[in-house]
Short mmCIF file of C-alpha atoms and ligand atoms in Angstrom, two decimals:
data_model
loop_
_atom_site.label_atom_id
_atom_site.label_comp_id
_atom_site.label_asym_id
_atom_site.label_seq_id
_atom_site.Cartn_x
_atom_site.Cartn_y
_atom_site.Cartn_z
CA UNK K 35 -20.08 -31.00 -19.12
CA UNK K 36 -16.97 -30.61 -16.44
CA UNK K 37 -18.10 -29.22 -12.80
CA UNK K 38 -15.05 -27.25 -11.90
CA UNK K 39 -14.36 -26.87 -8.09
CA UNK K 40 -12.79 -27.18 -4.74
CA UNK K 41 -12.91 -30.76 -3.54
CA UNK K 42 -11.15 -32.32 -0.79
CA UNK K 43 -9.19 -35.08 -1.94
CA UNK K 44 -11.09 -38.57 -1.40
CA UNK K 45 -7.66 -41.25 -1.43
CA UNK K 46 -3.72 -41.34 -1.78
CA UNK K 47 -1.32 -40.10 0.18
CA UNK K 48 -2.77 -36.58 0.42
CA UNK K 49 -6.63 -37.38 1.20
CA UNK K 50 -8.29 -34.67 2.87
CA UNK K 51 -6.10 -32.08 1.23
CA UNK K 52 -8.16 -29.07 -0.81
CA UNK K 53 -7.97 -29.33 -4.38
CA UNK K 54 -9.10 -27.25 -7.43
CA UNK K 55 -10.65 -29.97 -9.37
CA UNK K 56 -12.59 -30.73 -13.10
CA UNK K 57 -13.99 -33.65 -15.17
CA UNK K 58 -17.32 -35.51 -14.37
CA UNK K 59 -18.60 -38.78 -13.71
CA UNK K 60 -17.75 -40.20 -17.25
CA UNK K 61 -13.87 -38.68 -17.30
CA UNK K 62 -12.98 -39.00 -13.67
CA UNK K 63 -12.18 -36.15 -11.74
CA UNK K 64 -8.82 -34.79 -11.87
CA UNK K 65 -6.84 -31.56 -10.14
CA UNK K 66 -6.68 -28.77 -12.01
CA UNK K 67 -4.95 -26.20 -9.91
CA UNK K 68 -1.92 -28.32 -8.81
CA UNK K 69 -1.92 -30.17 -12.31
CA UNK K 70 1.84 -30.38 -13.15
CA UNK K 71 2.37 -32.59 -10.39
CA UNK K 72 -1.10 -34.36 -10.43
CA UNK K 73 0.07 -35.26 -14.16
CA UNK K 74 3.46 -36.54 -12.63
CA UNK K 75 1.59 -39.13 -10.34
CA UNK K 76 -0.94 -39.95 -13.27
CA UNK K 77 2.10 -41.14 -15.37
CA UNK K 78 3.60 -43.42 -12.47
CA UNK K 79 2.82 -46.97 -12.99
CA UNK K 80 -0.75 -47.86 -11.12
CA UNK K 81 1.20 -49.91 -8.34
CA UNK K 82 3.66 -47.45 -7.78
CA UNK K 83 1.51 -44.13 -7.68
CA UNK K 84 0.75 -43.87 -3.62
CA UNK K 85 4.72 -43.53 -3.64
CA UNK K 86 5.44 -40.38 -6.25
CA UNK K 87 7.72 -37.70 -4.88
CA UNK K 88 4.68 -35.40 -6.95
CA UNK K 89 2.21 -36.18 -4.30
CA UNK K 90 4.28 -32.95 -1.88
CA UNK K 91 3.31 -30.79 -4.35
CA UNK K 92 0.06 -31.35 -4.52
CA UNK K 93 -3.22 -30.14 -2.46
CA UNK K 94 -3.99 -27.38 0.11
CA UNK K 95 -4.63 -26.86 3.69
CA UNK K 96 -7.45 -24.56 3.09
CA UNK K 97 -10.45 -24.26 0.18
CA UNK K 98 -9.08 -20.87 -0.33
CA UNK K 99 -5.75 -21.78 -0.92
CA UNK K 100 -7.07 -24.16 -3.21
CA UNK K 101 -9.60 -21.65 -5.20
CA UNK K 102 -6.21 -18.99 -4.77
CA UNK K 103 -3.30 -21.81 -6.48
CA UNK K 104 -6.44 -21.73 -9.69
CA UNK K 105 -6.57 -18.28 -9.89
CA UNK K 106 -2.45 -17.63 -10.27
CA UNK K 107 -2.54 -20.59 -12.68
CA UNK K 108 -5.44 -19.07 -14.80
CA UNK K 109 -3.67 -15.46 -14.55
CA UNK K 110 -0.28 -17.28 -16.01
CA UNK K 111 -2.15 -18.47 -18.78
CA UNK K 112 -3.77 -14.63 -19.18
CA UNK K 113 -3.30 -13.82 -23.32
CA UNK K 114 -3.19 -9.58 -23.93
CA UNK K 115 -2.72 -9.88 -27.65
CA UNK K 116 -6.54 -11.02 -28.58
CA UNK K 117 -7.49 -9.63 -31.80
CA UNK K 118 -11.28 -9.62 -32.68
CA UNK K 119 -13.26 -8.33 -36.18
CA UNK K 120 -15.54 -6.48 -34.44
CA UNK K 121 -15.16 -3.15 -32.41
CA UNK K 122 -16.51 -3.25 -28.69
CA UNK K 123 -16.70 -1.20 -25.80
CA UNK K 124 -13.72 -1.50 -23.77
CA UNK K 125 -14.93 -2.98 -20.28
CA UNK K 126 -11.92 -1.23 -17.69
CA UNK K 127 -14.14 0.01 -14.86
CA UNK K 128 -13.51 3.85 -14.60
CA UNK K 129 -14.97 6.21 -11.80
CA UNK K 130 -18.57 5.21 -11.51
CA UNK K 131 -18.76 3.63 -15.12
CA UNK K 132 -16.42 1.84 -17.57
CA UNK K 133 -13.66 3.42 -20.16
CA UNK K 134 -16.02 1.95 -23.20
CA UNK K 135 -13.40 3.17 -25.86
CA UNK K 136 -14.08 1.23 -29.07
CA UNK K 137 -11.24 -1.48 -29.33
CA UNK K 138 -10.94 -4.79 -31.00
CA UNK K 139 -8.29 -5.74 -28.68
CA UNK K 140 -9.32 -8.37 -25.99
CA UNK K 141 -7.98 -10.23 -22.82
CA UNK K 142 -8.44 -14.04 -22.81
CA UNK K 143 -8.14 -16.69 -20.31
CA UNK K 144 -7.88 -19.96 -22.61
CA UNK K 145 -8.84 -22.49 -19.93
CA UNK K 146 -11.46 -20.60 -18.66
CA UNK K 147 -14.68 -18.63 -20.19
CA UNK K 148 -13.21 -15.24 -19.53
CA UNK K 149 -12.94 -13.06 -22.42
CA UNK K 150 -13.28 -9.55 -22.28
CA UNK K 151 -12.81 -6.48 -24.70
CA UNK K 152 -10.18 -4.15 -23.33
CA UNK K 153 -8.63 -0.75 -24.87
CA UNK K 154 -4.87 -0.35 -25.60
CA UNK K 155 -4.59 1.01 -22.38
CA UNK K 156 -6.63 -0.87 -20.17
CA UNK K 157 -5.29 -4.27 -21.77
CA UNK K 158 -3.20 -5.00 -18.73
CA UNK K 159 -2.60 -8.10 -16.34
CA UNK K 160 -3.52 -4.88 -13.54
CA UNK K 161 -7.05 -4.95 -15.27
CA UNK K 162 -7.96 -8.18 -15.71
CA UNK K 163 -7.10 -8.64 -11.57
CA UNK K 164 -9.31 -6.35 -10.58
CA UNK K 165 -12.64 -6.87 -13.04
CA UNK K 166 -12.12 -10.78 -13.05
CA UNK K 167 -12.97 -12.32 -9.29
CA UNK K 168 -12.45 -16.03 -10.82
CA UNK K 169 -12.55 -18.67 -10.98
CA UNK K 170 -15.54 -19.60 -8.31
CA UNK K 171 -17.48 -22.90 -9.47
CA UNK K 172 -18.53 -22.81 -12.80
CA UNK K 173 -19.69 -25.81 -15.24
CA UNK K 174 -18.65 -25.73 -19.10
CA UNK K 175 -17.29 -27.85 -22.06
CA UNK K 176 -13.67 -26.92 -21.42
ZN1 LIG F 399 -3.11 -26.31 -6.14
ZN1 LIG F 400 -10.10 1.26 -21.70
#
C-alpha cells in the first residue's frame, strides 16, 4: 500500500517546502505532484544531488498549493475516450439529481482511482472538475 499526501519536505535544499507525496516505508517516499523535476534530482549522482538546478522547481509554499500542483497534474492525465462492456448510468450532476443516461463511455484518471461513467455529452474535462474534488489523502496499490 502507498499513503498519498501532502508532506513537508524532511532534507535537501528545499526542506520545509509542501509536497504532494506517495510510496511507504518499504519504497521510500517520493513527490508526486512536482515529479518531473523530483525525477531530475533522483537521476543526479548521490554526491551531487543537493546541487541540481531541478531542486527550483520543486515544492510549495503552502499545503494547498501542494494538494492544487496534484490536482492539475491528475486533470492532464484525465482520459475521455474510456470504453466499457457494460451500460451505466451516466453520473453528470443535473438540477437536484444526475443525467443517468445509459452510456458505456467513461472518464478515467490513470494514476488515480477515479473512474466514472459519463454520457456523450457530459464526457467533458468541465465535468469531471466539478464532480471530482481530488485528490485529498487516499491509500491504494497505485
Ligand atoms: Zn508540486
Ligand atoms: Zn450525461
Amino acid at each position: 500500500m502507498q499513503h498519498h499526501t501532502v508532506e513537508q519536505l524532511d532534507k535537501g535544499p528545499r526542506a520545509g517546502k509542501y509536497v504532494y507525496a506517495g510510496g511507504n516505508r518499504r519504497v521510500g517516499r517520493y513527490v508526486e505532484c512536482c515529479n518531473e523535476a523530483w525525477l531530475e534530482v533522483m537521476q543526479t549522482p548521490a554526491e551531487q544531488r543537493d546541487n541540481s538546478p531541478a531542486w527550483e522547481r520543486i515544492g510549495h509554499e503552502t499545503a494547498e498549493d501542494a494538494y492544487a500542483h496534484m490536482r492539475q497534474v491528475l486533470l492532464g492525465e484525465l482520459r475521455l475516450d474510456g470504453r466499457s462492456s457494460n451500460w451505466s448510468g451516466c453520473r453528470a450532476p443535473v438540477g437536484d439529481g444526475r443525467c443517468d443516461v445509459p452510456t458505456k463511455g467513461f472518464a478515467e484518471i490513470r494514476s488515480f482511482p477515479f473512474l466514472e461513467p459519463l454520457c456523450d455529452e457530459h464526457r467533458t474535462r468541465n465535468v469531471v472538475e466539478a464532480i471530482w474534488k481530488g485528490p485529498g489523502d487516499w491509500y491504494g496499490s497505485l
